[in-house]
PDB file of C-alpha atoms in Angstrom:
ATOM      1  CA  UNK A   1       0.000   0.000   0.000  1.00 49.00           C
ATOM      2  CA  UNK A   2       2.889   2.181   0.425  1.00 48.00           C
ATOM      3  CA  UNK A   3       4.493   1.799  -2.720  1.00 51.00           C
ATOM      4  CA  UNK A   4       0.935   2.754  -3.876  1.00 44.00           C
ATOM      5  CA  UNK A   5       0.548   6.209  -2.037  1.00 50.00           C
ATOM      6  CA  UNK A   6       4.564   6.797  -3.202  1.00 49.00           C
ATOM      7  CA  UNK A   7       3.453   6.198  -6.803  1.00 44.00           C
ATOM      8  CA  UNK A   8       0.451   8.232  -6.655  1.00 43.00           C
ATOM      9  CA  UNK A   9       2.395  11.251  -4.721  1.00 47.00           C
ATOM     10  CA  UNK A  10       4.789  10.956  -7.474  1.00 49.00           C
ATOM     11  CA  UNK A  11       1.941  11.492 -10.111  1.00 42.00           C
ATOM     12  CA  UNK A  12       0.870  14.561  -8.524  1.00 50.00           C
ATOM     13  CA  UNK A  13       4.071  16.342  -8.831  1.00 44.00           C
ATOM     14  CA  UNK A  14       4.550  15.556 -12.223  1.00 41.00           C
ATOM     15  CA  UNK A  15       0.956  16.394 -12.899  1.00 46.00           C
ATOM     16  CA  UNK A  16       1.104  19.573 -10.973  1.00 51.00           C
ATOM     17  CA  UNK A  17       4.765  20.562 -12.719  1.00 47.00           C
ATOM     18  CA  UNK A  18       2.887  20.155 -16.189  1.00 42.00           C
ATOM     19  CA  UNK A  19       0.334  22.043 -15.298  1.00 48.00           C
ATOM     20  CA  UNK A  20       2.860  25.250 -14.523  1.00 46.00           C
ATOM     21  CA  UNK A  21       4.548  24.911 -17.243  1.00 44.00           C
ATOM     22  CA  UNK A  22       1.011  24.649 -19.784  1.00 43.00           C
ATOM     23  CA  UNK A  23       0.057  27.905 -18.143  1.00 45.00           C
ATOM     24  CA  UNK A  24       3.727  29.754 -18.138  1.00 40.00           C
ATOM     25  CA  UNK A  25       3.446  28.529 -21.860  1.00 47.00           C
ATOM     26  CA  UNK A  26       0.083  29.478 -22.574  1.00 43.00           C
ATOM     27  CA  UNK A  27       1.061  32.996 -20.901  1.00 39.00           C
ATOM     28  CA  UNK A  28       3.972  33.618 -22.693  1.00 40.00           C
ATOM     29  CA  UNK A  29       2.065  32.536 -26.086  1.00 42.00           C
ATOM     30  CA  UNK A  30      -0.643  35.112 -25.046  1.00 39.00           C
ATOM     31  CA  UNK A  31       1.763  37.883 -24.322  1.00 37.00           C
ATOM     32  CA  UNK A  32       2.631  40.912 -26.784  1.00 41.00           C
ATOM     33  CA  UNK A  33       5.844  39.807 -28.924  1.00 41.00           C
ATOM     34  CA  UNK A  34       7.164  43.119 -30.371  1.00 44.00           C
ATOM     35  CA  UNK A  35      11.016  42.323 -30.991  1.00 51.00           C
ATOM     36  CA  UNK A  36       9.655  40.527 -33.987  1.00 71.00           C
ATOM     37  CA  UNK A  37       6.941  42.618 -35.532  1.00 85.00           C
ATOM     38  CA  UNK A  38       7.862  44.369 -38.242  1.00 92.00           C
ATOM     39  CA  UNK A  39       5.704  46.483 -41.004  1.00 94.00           C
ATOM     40  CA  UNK A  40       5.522  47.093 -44.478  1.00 94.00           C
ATOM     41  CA  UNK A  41       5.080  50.364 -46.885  1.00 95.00           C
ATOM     42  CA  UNK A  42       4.047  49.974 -50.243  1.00 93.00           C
ATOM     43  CA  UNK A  43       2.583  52.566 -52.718  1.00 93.00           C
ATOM     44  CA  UNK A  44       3.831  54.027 -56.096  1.00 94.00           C
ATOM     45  CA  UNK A  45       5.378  57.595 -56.893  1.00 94.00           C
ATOM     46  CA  UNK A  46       4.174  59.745 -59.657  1.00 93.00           C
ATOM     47  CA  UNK A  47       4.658  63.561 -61.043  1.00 91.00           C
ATOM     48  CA  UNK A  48       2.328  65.853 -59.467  1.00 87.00           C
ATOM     49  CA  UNK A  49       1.925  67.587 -62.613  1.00 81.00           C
ATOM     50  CA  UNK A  50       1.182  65.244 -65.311  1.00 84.00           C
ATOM     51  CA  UNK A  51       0.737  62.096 -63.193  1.00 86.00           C
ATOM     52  CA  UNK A  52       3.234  59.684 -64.667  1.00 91.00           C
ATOM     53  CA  UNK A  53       4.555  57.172 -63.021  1.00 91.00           C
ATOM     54  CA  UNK A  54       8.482  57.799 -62.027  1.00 92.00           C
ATOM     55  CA  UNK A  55      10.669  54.898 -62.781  1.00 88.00           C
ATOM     56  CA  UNK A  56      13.723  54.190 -60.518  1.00 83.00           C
ATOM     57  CA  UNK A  57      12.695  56.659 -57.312  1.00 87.00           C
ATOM     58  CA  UNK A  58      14.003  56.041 -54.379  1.00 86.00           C
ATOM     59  CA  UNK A  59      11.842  55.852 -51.289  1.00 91.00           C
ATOM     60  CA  UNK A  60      13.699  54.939 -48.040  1.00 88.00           C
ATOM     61  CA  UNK A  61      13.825  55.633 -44.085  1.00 90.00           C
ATOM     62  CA  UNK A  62      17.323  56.517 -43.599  1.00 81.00           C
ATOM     63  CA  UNK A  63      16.895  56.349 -39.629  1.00 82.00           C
ATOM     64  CA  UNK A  64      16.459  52.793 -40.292  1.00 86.00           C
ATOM     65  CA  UNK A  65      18.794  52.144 -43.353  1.00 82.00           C
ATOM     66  CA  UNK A  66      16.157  50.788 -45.164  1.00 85.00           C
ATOM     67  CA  UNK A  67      15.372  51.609 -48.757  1.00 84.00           C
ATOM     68  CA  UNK A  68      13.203  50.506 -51.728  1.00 87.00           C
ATOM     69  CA  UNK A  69      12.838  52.325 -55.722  1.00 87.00           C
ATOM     70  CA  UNK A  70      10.022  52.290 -57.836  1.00 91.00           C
ATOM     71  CA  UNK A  71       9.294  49.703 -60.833  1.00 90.00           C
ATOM     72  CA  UNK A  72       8.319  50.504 -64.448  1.00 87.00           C
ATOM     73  CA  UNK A  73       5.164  51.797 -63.380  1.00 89.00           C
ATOM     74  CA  UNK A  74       6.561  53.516 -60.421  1.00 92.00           C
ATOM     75  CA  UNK A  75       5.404  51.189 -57.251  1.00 93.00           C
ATOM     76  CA  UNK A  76       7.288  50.024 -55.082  1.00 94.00           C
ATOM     77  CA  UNK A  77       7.596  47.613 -51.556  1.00 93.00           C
ATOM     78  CA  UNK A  78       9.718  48.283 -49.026  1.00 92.00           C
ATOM     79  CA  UNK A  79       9.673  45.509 -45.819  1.00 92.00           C
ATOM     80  CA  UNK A  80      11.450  44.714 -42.316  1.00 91.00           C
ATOM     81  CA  UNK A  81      10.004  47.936 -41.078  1.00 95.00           C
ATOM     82  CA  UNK A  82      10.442  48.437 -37.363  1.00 94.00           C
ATOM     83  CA  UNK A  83       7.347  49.573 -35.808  1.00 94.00           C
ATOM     84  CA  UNK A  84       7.307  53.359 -34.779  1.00 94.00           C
ATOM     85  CA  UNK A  85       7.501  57.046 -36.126  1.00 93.00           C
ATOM     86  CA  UNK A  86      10.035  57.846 -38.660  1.00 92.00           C
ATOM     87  CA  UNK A  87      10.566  60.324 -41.615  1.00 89.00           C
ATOM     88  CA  UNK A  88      10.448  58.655 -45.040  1.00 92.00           C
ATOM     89  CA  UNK A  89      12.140  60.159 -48.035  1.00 88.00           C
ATOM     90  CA  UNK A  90      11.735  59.935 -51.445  1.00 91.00           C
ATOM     91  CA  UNK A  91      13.662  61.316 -54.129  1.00 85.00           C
ATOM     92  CA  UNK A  92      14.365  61.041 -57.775  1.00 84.00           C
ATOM     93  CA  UNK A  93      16.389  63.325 -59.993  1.00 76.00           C
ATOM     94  CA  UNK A  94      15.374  66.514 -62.062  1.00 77.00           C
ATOM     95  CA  UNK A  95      12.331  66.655 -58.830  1.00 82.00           C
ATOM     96  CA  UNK A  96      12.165  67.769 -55.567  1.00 84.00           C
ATOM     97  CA  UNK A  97      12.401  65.331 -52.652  1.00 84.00           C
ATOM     98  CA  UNK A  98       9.706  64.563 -50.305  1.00 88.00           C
ATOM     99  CA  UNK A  99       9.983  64.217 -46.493  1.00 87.00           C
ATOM    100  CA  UNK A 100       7.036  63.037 -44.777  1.00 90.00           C
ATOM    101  CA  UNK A 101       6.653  61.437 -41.116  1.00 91.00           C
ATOM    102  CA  UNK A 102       4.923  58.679 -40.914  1.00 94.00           C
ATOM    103  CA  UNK A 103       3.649  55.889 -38.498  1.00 94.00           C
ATOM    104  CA  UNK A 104       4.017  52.386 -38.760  1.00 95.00           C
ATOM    105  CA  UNK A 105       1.987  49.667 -36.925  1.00 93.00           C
ATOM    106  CA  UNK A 106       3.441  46.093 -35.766  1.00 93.00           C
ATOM    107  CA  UNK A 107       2.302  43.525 -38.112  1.00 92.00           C
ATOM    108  CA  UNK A 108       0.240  45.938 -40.662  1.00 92.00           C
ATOM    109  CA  UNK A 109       0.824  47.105 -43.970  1.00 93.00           C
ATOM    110  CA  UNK A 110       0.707  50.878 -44.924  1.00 94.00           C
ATOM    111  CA  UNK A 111      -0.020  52.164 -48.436  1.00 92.00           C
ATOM    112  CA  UNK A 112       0.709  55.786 -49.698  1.00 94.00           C
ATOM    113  CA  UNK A 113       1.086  57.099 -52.685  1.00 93.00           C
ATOM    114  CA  UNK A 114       3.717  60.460 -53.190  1.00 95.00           C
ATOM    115  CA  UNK A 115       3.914  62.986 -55.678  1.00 93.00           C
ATOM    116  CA  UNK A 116       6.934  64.580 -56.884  1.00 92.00           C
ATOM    117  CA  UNK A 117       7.019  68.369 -58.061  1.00 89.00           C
ATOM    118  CA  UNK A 118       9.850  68.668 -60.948  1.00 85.00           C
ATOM    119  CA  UNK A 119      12.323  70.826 -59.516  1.00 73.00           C
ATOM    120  CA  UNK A 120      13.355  73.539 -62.176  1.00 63.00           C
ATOM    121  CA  UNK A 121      16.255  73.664 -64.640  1.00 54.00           C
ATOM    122  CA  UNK A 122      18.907  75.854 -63.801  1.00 52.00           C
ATOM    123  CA  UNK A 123      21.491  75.739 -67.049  1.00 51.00           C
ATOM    124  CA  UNK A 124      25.348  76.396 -66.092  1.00 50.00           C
ATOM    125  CA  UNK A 125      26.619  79.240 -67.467  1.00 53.00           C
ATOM    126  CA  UNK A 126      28.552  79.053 -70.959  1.00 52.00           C
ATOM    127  CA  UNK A 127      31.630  80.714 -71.209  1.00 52.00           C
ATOM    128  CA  UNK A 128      32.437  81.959 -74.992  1.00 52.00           C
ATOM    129  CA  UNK A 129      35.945  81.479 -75.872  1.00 46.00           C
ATOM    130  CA  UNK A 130      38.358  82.814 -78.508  1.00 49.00           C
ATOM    131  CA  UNK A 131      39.281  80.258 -81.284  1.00 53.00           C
ATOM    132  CA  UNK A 132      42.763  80.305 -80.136  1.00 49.00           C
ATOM    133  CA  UNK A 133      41.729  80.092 -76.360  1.00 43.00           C
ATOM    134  CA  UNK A 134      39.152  77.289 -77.065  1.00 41.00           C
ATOM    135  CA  UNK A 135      41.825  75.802 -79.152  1.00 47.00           C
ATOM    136  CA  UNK A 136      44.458  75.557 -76.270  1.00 46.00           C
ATOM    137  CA  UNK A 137      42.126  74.113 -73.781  1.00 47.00           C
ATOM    138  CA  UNK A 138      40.944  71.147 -76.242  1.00 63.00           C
ATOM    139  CA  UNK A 139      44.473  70.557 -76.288  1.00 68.00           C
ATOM    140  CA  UNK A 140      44.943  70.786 -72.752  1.00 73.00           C
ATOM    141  CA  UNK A 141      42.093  68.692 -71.915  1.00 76.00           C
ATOM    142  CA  UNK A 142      42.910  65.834 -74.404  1.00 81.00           C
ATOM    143  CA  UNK A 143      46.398  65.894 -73.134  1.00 84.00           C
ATOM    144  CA  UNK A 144      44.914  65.189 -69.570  1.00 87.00           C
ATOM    145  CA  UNK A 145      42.291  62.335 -70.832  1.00 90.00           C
ATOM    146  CA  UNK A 146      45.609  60.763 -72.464  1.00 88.00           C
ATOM    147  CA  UNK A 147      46.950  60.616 -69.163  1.00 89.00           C
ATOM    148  CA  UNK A 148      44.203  59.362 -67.040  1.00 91.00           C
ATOM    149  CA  UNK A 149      43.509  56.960 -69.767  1.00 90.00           C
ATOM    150  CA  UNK A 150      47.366  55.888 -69.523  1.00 90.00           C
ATOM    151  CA  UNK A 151      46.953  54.974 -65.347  1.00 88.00           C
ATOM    152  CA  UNK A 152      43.902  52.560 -66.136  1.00 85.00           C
ATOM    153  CA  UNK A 153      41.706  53.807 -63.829  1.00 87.00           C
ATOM    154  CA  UNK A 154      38.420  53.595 -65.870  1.00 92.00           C
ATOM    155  CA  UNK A 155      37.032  52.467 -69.223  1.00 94.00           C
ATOM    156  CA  UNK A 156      37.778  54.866 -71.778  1.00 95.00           C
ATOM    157  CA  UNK A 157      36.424  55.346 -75.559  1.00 94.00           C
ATOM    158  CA  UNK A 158      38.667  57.366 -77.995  1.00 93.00           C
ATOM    159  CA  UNK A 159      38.443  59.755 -80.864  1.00 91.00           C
ATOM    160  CA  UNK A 160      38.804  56.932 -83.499  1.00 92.00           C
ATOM    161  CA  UNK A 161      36.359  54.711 -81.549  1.00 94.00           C
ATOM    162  CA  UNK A 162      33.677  57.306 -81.825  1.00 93.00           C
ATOM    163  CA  UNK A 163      34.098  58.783 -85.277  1.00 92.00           C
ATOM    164  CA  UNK A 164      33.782  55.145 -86.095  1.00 94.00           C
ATOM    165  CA  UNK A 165      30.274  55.077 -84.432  1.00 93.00           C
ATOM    166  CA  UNK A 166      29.237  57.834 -85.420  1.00 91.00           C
ATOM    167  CA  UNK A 167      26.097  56.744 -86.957  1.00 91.00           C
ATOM    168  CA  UNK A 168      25.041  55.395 -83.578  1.00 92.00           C
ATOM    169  CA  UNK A 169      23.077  56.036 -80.899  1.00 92.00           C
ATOM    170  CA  UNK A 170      25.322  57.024 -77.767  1.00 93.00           C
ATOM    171  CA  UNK A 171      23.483  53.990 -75.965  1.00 94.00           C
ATOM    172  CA  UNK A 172      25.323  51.176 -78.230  1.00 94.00           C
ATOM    173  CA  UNK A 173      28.867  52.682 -77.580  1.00 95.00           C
ATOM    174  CA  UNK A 174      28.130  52.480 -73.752  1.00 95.00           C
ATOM    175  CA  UNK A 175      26.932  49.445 -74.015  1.00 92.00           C
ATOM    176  CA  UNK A 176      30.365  48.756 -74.503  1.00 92.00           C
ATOM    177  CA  UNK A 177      31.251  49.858 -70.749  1.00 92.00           C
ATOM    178  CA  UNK A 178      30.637  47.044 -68.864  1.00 87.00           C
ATOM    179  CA  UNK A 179      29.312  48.578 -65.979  1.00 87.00           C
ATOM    180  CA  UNK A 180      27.097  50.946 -67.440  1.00 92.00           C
ATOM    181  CA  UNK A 181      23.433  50.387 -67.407  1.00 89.00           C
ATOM    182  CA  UNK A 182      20.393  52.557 -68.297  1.00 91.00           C
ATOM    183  CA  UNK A 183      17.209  53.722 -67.206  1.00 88.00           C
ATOM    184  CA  UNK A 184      14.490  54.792 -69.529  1.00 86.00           C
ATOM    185  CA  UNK A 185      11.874  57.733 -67.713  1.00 81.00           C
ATOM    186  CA  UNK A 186       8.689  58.531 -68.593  1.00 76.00           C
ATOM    187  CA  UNK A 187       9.690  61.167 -70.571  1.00 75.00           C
ATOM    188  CA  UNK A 188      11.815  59.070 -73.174  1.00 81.00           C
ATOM    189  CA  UNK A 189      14.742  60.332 -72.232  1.00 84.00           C
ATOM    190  CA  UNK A 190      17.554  57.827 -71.736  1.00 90.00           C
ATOM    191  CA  UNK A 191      20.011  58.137 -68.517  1.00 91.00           C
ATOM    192  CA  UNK A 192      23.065  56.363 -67.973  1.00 93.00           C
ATOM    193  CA  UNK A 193      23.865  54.872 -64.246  1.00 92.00           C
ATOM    194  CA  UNK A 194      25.848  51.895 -63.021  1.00 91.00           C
ATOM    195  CA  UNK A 195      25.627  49.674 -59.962  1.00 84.00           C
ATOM    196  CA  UNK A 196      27.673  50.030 -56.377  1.00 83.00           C
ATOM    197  CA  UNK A 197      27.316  48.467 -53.711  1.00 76.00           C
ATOM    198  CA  UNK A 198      24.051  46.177 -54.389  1.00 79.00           C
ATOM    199  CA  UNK A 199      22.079  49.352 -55.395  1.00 80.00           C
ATOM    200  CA  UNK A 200      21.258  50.610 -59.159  1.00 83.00           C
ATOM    201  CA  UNK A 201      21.346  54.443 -59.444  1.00 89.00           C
ATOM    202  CA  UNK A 202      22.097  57.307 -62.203  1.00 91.00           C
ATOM    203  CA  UNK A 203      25.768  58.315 -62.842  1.00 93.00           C
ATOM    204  CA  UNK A 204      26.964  61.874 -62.365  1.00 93.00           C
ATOM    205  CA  UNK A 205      27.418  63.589 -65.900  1.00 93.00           C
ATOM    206  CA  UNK A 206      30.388  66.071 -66.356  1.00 92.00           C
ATOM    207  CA  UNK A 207      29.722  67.118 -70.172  1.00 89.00           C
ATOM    208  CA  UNK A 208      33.447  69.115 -70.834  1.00 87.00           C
ATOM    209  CA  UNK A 209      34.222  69.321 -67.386  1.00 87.00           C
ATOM    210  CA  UNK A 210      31.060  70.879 -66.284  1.00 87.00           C
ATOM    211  CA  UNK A 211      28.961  68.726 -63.938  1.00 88.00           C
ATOM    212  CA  UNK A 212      25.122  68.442 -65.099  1.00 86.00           C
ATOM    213  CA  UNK A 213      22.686  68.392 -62.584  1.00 79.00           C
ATOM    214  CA  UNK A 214      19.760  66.910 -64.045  1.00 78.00           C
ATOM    215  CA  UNK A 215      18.905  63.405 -65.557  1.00 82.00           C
ATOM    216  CA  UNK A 216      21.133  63.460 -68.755  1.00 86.00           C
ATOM    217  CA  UNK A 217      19.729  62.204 -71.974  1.00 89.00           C
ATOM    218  CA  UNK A 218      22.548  60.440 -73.119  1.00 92.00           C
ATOM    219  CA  UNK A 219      20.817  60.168 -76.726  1.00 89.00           C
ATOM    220  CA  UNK A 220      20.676  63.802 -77.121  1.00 88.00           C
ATOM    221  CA  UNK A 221      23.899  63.746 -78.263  1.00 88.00           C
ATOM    222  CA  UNK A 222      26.084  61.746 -80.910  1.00 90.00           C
ATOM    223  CA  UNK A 223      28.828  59.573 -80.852  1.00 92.00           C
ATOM    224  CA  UNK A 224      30.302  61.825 -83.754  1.00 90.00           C
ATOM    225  CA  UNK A 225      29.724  65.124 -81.809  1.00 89.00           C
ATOM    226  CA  UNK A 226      32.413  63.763 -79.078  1.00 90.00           C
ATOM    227  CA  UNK A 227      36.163  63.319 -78.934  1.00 90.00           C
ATOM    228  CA  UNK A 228      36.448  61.098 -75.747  1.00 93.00           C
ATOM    229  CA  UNK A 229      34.453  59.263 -73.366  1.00 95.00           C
ATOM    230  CA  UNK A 230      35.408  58.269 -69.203  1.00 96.00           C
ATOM    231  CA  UNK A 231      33.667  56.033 -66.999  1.00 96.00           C
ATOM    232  CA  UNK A 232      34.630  55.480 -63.346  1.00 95.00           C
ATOM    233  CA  UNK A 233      33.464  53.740 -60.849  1.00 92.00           C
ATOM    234  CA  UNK A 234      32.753  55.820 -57.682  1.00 90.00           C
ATOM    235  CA  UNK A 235      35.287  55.481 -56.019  1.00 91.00           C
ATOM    236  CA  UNK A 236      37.973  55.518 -58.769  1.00 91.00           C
ATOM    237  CA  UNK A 237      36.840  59.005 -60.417  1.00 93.00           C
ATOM    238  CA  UNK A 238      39.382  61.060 -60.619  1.00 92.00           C
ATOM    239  CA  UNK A 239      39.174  64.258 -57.901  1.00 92.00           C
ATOM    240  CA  UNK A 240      38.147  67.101 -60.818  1.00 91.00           C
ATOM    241  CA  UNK A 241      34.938  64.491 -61.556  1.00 93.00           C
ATOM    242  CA  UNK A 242      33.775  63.364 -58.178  1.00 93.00           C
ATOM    243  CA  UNK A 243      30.702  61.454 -58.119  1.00 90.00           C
ATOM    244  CA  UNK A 244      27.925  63.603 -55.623  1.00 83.00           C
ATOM    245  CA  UNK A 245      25.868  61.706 -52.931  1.00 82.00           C
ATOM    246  CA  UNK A 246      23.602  59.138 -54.632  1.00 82.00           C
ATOM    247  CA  UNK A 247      25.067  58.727 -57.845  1.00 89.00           C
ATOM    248  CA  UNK A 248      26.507  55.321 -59.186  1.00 91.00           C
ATOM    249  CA  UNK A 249      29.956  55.870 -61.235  1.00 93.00           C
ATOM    250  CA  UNK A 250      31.218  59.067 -62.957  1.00 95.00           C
ATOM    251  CA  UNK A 251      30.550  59.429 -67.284  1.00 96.00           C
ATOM    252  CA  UNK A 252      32.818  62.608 -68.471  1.00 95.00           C
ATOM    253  CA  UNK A 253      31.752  63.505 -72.122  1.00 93.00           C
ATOM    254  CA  UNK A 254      34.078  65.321 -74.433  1.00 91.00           C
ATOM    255  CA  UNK A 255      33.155  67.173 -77.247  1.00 87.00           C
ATOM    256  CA  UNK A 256      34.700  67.594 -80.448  1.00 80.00           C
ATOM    257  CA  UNK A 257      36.171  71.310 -81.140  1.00 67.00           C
ATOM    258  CA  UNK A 258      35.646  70.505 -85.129  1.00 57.00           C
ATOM    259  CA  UNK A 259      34.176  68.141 -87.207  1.00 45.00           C
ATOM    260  CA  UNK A 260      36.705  66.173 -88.446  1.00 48.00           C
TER     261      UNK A 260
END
């Protein structure tokens, strides 16, 4: 009999020590789990004043290092969203950026759609130079691509190379830059850009030394209107043709003085 009462004691605590842990379980279980919640934003970006859908705009919550840019038809998804308040930005070139704070729920998806204004066109100035002056700085210059092209630093396409082509469009001789990519907006134009560091974005344009601050159609001008052609990547452009924040790579375009 008391082997029986030992065995049956024996059953209780196990019972009993089941029992806490069902409950502990079923409380934890119950409990708010917030470490793990995350949210999502997805929407689509389009010019306020016509309404098209950007291509390529980059929407991202820098706080958070987190980042998304638009599709084709200018939506986009961006996930892993820690729940709270935060200022989201978006941005695409030739428009003015957007801040706007916003509020994101544990577990629920929030969809907004932003409009871009386009930001206006300021043109740098043009210097008019005397034959002989204009003369001695196409020297100069090609005298300096000879030598940046002699330390390897870059992909480079020559004089010869681009008279050749010169019944082209500028897109097929930078398709032969292997590194170059491009990005077609909604208003036809074409832009060149590269990729660093797992993102796609535009290069920065130096057209004769001057930097252009707006999307540059590359097909607005000819292979047979230029004399050279530099690409770098970022971090190999040269220090006269640094690359400014957001851009992927650095295209300098030379012109040709005379036809020849």
């Amino acid at each position: 009999m008391a082997d029986w009462s030992t065995a049956m004691h024996r059953v209780g605590l196990v019972t009993r020590h089941f029992k806490a842990l069902f409950a502990l379980g079923a409380l934890l279980t119950a409990a708010p789990v917030y470490s793990g919640a995350q949210a999502t934003l997805l929407g689509s970006v389009h010019s306020d004043s016509s309404n098209i859908p950007l291509t390529h705009a980059e929407v991202a919550i820098p706080v958070l290092r987190l980042g998304s840019y638009t599709d084709s038809a200018g939506r986009f998804r961006m996930e892993h969203i820690t729940p709270g308040e935060y200022e989201v930005i978006v941005r695409q070139l030739g428009f003015v950026p957007k801040i706007m704070r916003m509020t994101f729920e544990a577990d629920e998806t929030t969809a907004q759609q932003f409009q871009l204004s386009p930001s206006p066109i300021i043109l740098a100035k043009v210097k008019v130079l005397a034959p002989d002056t204009a003369r001695s700085l196409d020297v100069a210059n090609t005298t300096a691509f000879n030598s940046r092209k002699a330390k390897g630093f870059g992909f480079f396409v020559t004089p010869d190379e681009l008279y050749a082509a010169r019944e082209h469009a500028m897109t097929t001789v930078l398709h032969t830059i292997p590194q170059v990519w491009f990005y077609r907006l909604a208003t036809g134009a074409v832009v060149a850009g590269s990729t660093e560091s797992g993102k796609r974005c535009y290069a920065q344009v130096y057209l004769d030394g001057v930097k252009i601050n707006y999307a540059f159609d590359v097909n607005s001008i000819t292979p047979g209107s230029l004399r050279g052609i530099e690409f770098y990547a970022t971090l190999n452009a040269p220090s006269d043709y640094p690359a400014g924040p957001n851009y992927c790579g650095v295209l300098v375009l030379w012109t040709r003085l005379n036809s020849r």
